[in-house]
Short mmCIF file of C-alpha atoms and ligand atoms in Angstrom, two decimals:
data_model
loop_
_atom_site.label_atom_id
_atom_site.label_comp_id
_atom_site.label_asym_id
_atom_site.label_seq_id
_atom_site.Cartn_x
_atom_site.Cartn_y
_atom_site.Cartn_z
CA UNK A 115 -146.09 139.83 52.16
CA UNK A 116 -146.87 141.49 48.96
CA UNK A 117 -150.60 140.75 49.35
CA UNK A 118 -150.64 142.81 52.55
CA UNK A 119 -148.87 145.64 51.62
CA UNK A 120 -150.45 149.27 51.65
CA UNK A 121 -150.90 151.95 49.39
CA UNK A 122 -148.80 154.05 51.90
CA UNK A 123 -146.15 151.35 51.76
CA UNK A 124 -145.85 150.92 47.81
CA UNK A 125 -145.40 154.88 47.70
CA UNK A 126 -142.54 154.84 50.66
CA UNK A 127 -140.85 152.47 48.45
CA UNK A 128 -139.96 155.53 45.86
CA UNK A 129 -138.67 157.96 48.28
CA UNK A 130 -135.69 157.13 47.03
CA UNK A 131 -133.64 158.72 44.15
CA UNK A 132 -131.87 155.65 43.52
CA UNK A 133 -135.32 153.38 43.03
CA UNK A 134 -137.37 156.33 41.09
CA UNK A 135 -134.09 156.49 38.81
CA UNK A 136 -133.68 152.47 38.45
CA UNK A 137 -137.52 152.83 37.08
CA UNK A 138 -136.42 155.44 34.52
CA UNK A 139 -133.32 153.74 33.36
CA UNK A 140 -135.13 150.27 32.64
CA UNK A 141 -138.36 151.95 30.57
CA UNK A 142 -135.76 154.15 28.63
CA UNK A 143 -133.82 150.95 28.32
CA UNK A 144 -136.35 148.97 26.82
CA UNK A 145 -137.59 152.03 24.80
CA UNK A 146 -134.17 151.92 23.00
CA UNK A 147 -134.41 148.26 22.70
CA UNK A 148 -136.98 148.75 20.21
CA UNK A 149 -140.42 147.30 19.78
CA UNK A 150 -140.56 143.58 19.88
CA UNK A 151 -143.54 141.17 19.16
CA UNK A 152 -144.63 140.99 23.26
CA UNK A 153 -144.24 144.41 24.26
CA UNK A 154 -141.15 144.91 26.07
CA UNK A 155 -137.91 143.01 26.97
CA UNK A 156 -136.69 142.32 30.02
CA UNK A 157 -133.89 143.73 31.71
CA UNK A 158 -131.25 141.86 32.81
CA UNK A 159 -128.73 143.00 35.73
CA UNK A 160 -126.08 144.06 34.01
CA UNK A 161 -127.75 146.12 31.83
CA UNK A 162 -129.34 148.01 34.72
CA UNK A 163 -126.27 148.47 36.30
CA UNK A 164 -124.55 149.63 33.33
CA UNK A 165 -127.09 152.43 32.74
CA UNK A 166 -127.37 153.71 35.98
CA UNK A 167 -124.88 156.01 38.39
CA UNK A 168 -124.45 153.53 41.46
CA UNK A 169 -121.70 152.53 43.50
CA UNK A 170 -121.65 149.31 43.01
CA UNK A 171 -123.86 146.04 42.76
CA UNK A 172 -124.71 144.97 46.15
CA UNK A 173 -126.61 148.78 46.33
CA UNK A 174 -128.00 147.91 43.10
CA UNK A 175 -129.38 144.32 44.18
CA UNK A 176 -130.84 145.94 47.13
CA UNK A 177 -132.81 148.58 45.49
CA UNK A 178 -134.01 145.71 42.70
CA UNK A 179 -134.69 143.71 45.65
CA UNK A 180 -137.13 146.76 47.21
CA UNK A 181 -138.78 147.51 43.65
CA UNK A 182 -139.36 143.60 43.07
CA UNK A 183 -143.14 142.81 43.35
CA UNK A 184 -144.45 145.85 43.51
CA UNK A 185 -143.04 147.86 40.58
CA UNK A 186 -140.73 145.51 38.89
CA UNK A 187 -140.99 141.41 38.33
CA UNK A 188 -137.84 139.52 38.05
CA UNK A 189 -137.61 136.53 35.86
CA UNK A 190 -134.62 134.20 34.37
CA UNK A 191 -134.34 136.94 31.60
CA UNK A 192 -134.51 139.95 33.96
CA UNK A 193 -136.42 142.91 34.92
CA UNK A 194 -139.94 143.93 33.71
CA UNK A 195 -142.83 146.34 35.09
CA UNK A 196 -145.71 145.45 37.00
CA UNK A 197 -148.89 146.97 36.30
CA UNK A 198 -147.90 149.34 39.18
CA UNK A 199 -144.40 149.90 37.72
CA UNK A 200 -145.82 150.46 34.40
CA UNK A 201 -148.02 152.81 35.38
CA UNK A 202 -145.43 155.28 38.05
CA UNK A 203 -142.57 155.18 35.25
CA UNK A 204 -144.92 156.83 32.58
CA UNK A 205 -146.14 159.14 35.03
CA UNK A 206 -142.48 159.95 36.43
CA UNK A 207 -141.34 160.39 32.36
CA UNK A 208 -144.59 162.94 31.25
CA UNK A 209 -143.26 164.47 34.12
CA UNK A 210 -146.93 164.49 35.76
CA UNK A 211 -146.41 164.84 39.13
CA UNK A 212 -145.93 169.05 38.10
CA UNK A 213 -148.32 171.64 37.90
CA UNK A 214 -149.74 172.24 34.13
CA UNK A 215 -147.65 174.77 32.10
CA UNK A 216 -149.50 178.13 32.48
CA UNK A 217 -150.90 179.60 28.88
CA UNK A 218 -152.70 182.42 27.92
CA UNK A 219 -156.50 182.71 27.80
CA UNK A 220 -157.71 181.18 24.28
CA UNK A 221 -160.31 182.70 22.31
CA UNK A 222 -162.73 179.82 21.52
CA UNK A 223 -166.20 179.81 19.59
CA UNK A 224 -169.03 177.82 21.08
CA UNK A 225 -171.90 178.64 23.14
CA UNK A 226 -172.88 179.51 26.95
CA UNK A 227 -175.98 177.95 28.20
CA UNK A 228 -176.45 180.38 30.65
CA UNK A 229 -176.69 183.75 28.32
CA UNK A 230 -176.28 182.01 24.34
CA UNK A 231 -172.53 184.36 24.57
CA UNK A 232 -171.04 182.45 21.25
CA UNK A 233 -167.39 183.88 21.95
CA UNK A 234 -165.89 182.45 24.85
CA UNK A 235 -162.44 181.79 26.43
CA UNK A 236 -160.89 178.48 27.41
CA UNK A 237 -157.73 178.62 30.38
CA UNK A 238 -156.21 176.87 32.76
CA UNK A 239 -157.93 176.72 36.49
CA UNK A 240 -155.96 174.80 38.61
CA UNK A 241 -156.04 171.56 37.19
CA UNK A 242 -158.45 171.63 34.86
CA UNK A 243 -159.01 173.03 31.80
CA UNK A 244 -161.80 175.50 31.70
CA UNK A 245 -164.21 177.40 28.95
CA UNK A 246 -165.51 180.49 30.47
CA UNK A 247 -168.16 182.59 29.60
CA UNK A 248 -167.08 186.62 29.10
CA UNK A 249 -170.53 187.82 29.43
CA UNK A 250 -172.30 185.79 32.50
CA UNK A 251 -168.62 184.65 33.76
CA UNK A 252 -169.96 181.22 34.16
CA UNK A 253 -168.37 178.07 33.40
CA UNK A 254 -169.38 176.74 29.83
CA UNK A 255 -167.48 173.34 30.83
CA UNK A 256 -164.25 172.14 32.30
CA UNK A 257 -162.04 168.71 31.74
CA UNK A 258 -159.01 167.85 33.43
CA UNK A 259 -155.97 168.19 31.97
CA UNK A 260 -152.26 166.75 32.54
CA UNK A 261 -149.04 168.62 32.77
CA UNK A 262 -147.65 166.93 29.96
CA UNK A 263 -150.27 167.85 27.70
CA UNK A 264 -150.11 171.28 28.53
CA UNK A 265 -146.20 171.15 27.30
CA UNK A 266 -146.90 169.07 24.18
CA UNK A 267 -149.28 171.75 22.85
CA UNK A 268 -150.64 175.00 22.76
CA UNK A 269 -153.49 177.34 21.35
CA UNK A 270 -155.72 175.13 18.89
CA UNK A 271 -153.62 172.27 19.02
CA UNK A 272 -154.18 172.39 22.89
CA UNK A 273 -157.72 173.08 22.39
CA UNK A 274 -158.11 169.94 19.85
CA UNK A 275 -156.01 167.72 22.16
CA UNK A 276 -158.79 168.54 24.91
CA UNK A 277 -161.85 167.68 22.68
CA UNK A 278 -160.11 164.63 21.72
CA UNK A 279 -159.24 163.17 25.07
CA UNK A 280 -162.41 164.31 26.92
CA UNK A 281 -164.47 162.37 23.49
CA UNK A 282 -162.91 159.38 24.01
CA UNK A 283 -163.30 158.93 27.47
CA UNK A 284 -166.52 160.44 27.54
CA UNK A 285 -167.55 157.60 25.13
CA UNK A 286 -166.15 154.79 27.42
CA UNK A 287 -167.67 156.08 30.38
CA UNK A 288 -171.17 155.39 27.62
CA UNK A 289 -169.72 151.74 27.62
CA UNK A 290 -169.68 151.78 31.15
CA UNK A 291 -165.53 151.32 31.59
CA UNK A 292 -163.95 153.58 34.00
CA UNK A 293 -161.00 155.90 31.71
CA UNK A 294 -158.86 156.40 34.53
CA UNK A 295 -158.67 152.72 35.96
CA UNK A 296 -160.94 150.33 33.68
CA UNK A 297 -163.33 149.66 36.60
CA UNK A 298 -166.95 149.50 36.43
CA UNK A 299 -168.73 152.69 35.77
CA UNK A 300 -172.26 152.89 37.26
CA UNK A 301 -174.40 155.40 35.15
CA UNK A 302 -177.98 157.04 36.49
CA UNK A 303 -180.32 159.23 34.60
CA UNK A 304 -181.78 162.67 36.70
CA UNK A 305 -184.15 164.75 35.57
CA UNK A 306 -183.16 168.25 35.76
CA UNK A 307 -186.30 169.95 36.68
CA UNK A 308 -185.66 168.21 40.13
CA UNK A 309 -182.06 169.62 40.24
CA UNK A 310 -180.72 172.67 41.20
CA UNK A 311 -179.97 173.60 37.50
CA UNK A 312 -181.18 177.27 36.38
CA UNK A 313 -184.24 176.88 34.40
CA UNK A 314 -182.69 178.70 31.05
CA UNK A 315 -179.98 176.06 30.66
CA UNK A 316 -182.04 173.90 28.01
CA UNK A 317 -181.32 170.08 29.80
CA UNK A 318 -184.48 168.16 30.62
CA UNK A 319 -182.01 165.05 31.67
CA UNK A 320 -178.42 164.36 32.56
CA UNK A 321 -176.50 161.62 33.68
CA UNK A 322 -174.12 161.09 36.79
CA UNK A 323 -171.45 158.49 35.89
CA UNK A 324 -169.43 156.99 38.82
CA UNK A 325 -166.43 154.50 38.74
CA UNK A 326 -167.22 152.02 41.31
CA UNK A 327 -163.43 151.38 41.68
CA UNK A 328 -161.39 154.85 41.84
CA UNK A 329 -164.61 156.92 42.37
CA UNK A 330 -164.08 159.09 39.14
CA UNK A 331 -167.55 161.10 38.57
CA UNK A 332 -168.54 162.22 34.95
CA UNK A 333 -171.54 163.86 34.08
CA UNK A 334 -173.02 165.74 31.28
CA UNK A 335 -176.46 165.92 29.20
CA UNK A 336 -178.28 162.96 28.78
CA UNK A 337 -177.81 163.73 24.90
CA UNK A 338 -174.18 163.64 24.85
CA UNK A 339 -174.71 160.08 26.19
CA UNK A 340 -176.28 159.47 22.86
CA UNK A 341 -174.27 161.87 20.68
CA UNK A 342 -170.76 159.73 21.57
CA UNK A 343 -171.86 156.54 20.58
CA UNK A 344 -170.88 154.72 17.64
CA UNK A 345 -174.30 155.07 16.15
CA UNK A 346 -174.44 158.94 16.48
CA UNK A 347 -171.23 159.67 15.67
CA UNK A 348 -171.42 157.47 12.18
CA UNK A 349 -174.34 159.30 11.71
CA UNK A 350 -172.92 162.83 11.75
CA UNK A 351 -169.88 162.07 9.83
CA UNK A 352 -171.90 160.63 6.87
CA UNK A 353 -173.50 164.35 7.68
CA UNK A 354 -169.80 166.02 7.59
CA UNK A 355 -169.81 166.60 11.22
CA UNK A 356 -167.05 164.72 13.43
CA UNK A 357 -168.36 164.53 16.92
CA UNK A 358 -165.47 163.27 18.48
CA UNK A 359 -163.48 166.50 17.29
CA UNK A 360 -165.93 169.19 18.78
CA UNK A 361 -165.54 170.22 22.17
CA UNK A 362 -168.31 170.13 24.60
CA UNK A 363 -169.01 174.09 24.62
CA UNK A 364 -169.24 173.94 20.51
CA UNK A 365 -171.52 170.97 20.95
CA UNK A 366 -173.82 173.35 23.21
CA UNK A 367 -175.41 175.18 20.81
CA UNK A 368 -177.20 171.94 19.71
CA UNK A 369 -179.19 172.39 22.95
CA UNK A 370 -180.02 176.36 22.68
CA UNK A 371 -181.16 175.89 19.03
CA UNK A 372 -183.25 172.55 19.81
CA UNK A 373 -181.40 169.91 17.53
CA UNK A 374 -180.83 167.64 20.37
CA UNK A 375 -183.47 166.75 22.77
CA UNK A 376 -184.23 164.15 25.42
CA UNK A 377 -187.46 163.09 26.95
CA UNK A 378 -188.77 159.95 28.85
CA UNK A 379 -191.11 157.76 27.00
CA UNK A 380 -191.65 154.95 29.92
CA UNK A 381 -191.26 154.72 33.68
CA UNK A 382 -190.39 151.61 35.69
CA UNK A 383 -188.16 150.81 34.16
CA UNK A 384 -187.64 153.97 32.17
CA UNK A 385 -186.86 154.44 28.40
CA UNK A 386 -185.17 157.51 27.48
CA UNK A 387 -185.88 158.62 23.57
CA UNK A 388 -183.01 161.33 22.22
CA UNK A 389 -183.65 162.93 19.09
CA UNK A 390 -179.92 164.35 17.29
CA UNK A 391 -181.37 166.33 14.14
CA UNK A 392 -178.99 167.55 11.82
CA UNK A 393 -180.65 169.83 8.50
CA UNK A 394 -183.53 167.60 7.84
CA UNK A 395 -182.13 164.23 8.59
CA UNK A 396 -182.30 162.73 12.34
CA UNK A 397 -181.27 160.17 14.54
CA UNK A 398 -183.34 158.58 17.54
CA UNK A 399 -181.59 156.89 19.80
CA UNK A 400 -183.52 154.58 22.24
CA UNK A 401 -181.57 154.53 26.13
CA UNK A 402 -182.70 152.13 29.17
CA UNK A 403 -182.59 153.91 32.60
CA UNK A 404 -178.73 153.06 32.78
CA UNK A 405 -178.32 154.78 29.43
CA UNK A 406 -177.95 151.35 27.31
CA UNK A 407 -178.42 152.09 23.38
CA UNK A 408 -182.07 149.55 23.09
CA UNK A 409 -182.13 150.96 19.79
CA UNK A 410 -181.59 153.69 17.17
CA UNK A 411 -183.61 154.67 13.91
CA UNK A 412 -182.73 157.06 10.94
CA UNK A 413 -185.63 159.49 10.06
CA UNK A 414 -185.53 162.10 7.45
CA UNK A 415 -188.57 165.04 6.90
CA UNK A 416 -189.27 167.74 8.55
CA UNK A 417 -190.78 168.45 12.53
CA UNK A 418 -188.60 165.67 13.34
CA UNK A 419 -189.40 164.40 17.23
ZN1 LIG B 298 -172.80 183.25 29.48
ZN1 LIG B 299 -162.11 154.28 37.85
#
């Protein structure tokens, strides 16, 4: 019964050649088909068993018959992708399953908030991307990231690929959906003075993100929760500033020079007021204790708070 079946079964279904190479053969199939209005066509029998090195049908039909239901639905007009299908045969093509291509260290600017070091050097540490510090050899921040991107690109390009995708999903995480699986993401507010953060790292709050569903964890400043939402990032392009192009270590400096602060304005429930100043313009952004915009205001002058 399909219902029944485990994770552990789904995945013994590929550990065959044959089935991981019927996958292949149908999305590059329907690739070359073209777009069409509904996504893609199905594939019909023949057509698999024209593209693919088999002996003959009977193997074919039983492979189909394995892949059916779990990776692959069968209609009257052929084969298509499950969600679980869908998702395997893109990882199988980016080739994900191998370790990221190795790179050279990349001189980046931005800022440590340990020691204020502005030059510092992004690299590859196991999976994840990381920017280190030279000077205090601390981690400035780290984001996964996937083999395939690690092919497609290197030096800046790498570098802006990595601001890019960690700005995006950092700003669905805000909306409370999960990047990784589109579950729920559950979002509390700590105050650092009762965490084991070093006091010179200028955070008074920060915010531990959890997918309900795959168990994905993202945290950062409770500013940056305010800094990638529509609101904040509007306001910095009208300022000629595009948020979701800087990368988390440029963004630092914000917090060493005091342009973006956080502090609580109610308890029980509590009401989190962020301040993102930018020359002498500023935006306030109002955040319940689950980091919900309430609401925002514009303010322009000086000793902005
Ligand atoms: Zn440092
Ligand atoms: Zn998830």
């Amino acid at each position: 019964m399909v219902s029944e079946q485990t994770a552990a079964d789904t995945f013994a279904l590929l550990s065959d050649e044959s089935r991981v190479e019927i996958l292949r053969s149908i999305a590059i199939a329907q690739y070359e088909q073209g777009p069409s209005n509904s996504g893609f066509a199905p594939l019909s029998f023949s057509d698999i068993y024209e593209r693919i090195d088999i002996d003959n049908t009977s193997k074919l039909s039983y492979h189909l018959g394995e892949l059916t239901d779990t990776y692959l639905r069968k209609t009257d007009d052929g084969y298509s992708f499950t969600h679980a299908g869908e998702q395997i045969v893109r990882f199988i093509l980016a080739e994900n399953f191998r370790q990221p291509a190795e790179f050279e260290p990349i001189e980046t600017e931005g800022t440590c908030l340990y020691c204020g070091e502005t030059q510092l050097e992004a690299g590859l540490d196991d999976q994840y991307f990381m920017v280190r510090c030279p000077s205090c050899e601390r981690p400035v921040t780290g984001y996964i990231v996937t083999p395939a991107q690690t092919r497609s690109y290197s030096g800046t390009a790498l570098l802006d690929s990595l601001k890019r995708k960690q700005a995006v999903e950092f700003s669905l995480v805000q909306e409370g959906i999960c990047p990784e699986c589109a579950g729920r993401i559950r979002t509390d507010v700590l105050d650092a003075s009762e965490q084991p953060i070093p006091e010179e790292v200028p955070v008074s709050y920060f915010t531990i993100a959890e997918c309900e569903a795959c168990l994905r964890r993202y945290s950062g400043p409770l500013t940056y929760s305010a800094a990638f939402r529509t609101p904040a990032v509007s306001f910095y392009w009208e300022q000629g500033v595009d948020i979701m192009g800087t990368g988390w270590w440029e963004l630092h400096r914000y917090l060493t020079e005091g342009e973006w602060t956080a502090e609580r304005i109610a308890t029980d429930p509590a009401e989190y007021r962020v301040v993102l100043r930018h020359e002498d313009a500023a935006l306030r952004v109002f955040l319940d204790d689950e980091t919900r915009i309430t609401r925002t205001e514009r303010v322009h002058g000086r000793n902005i708070d």
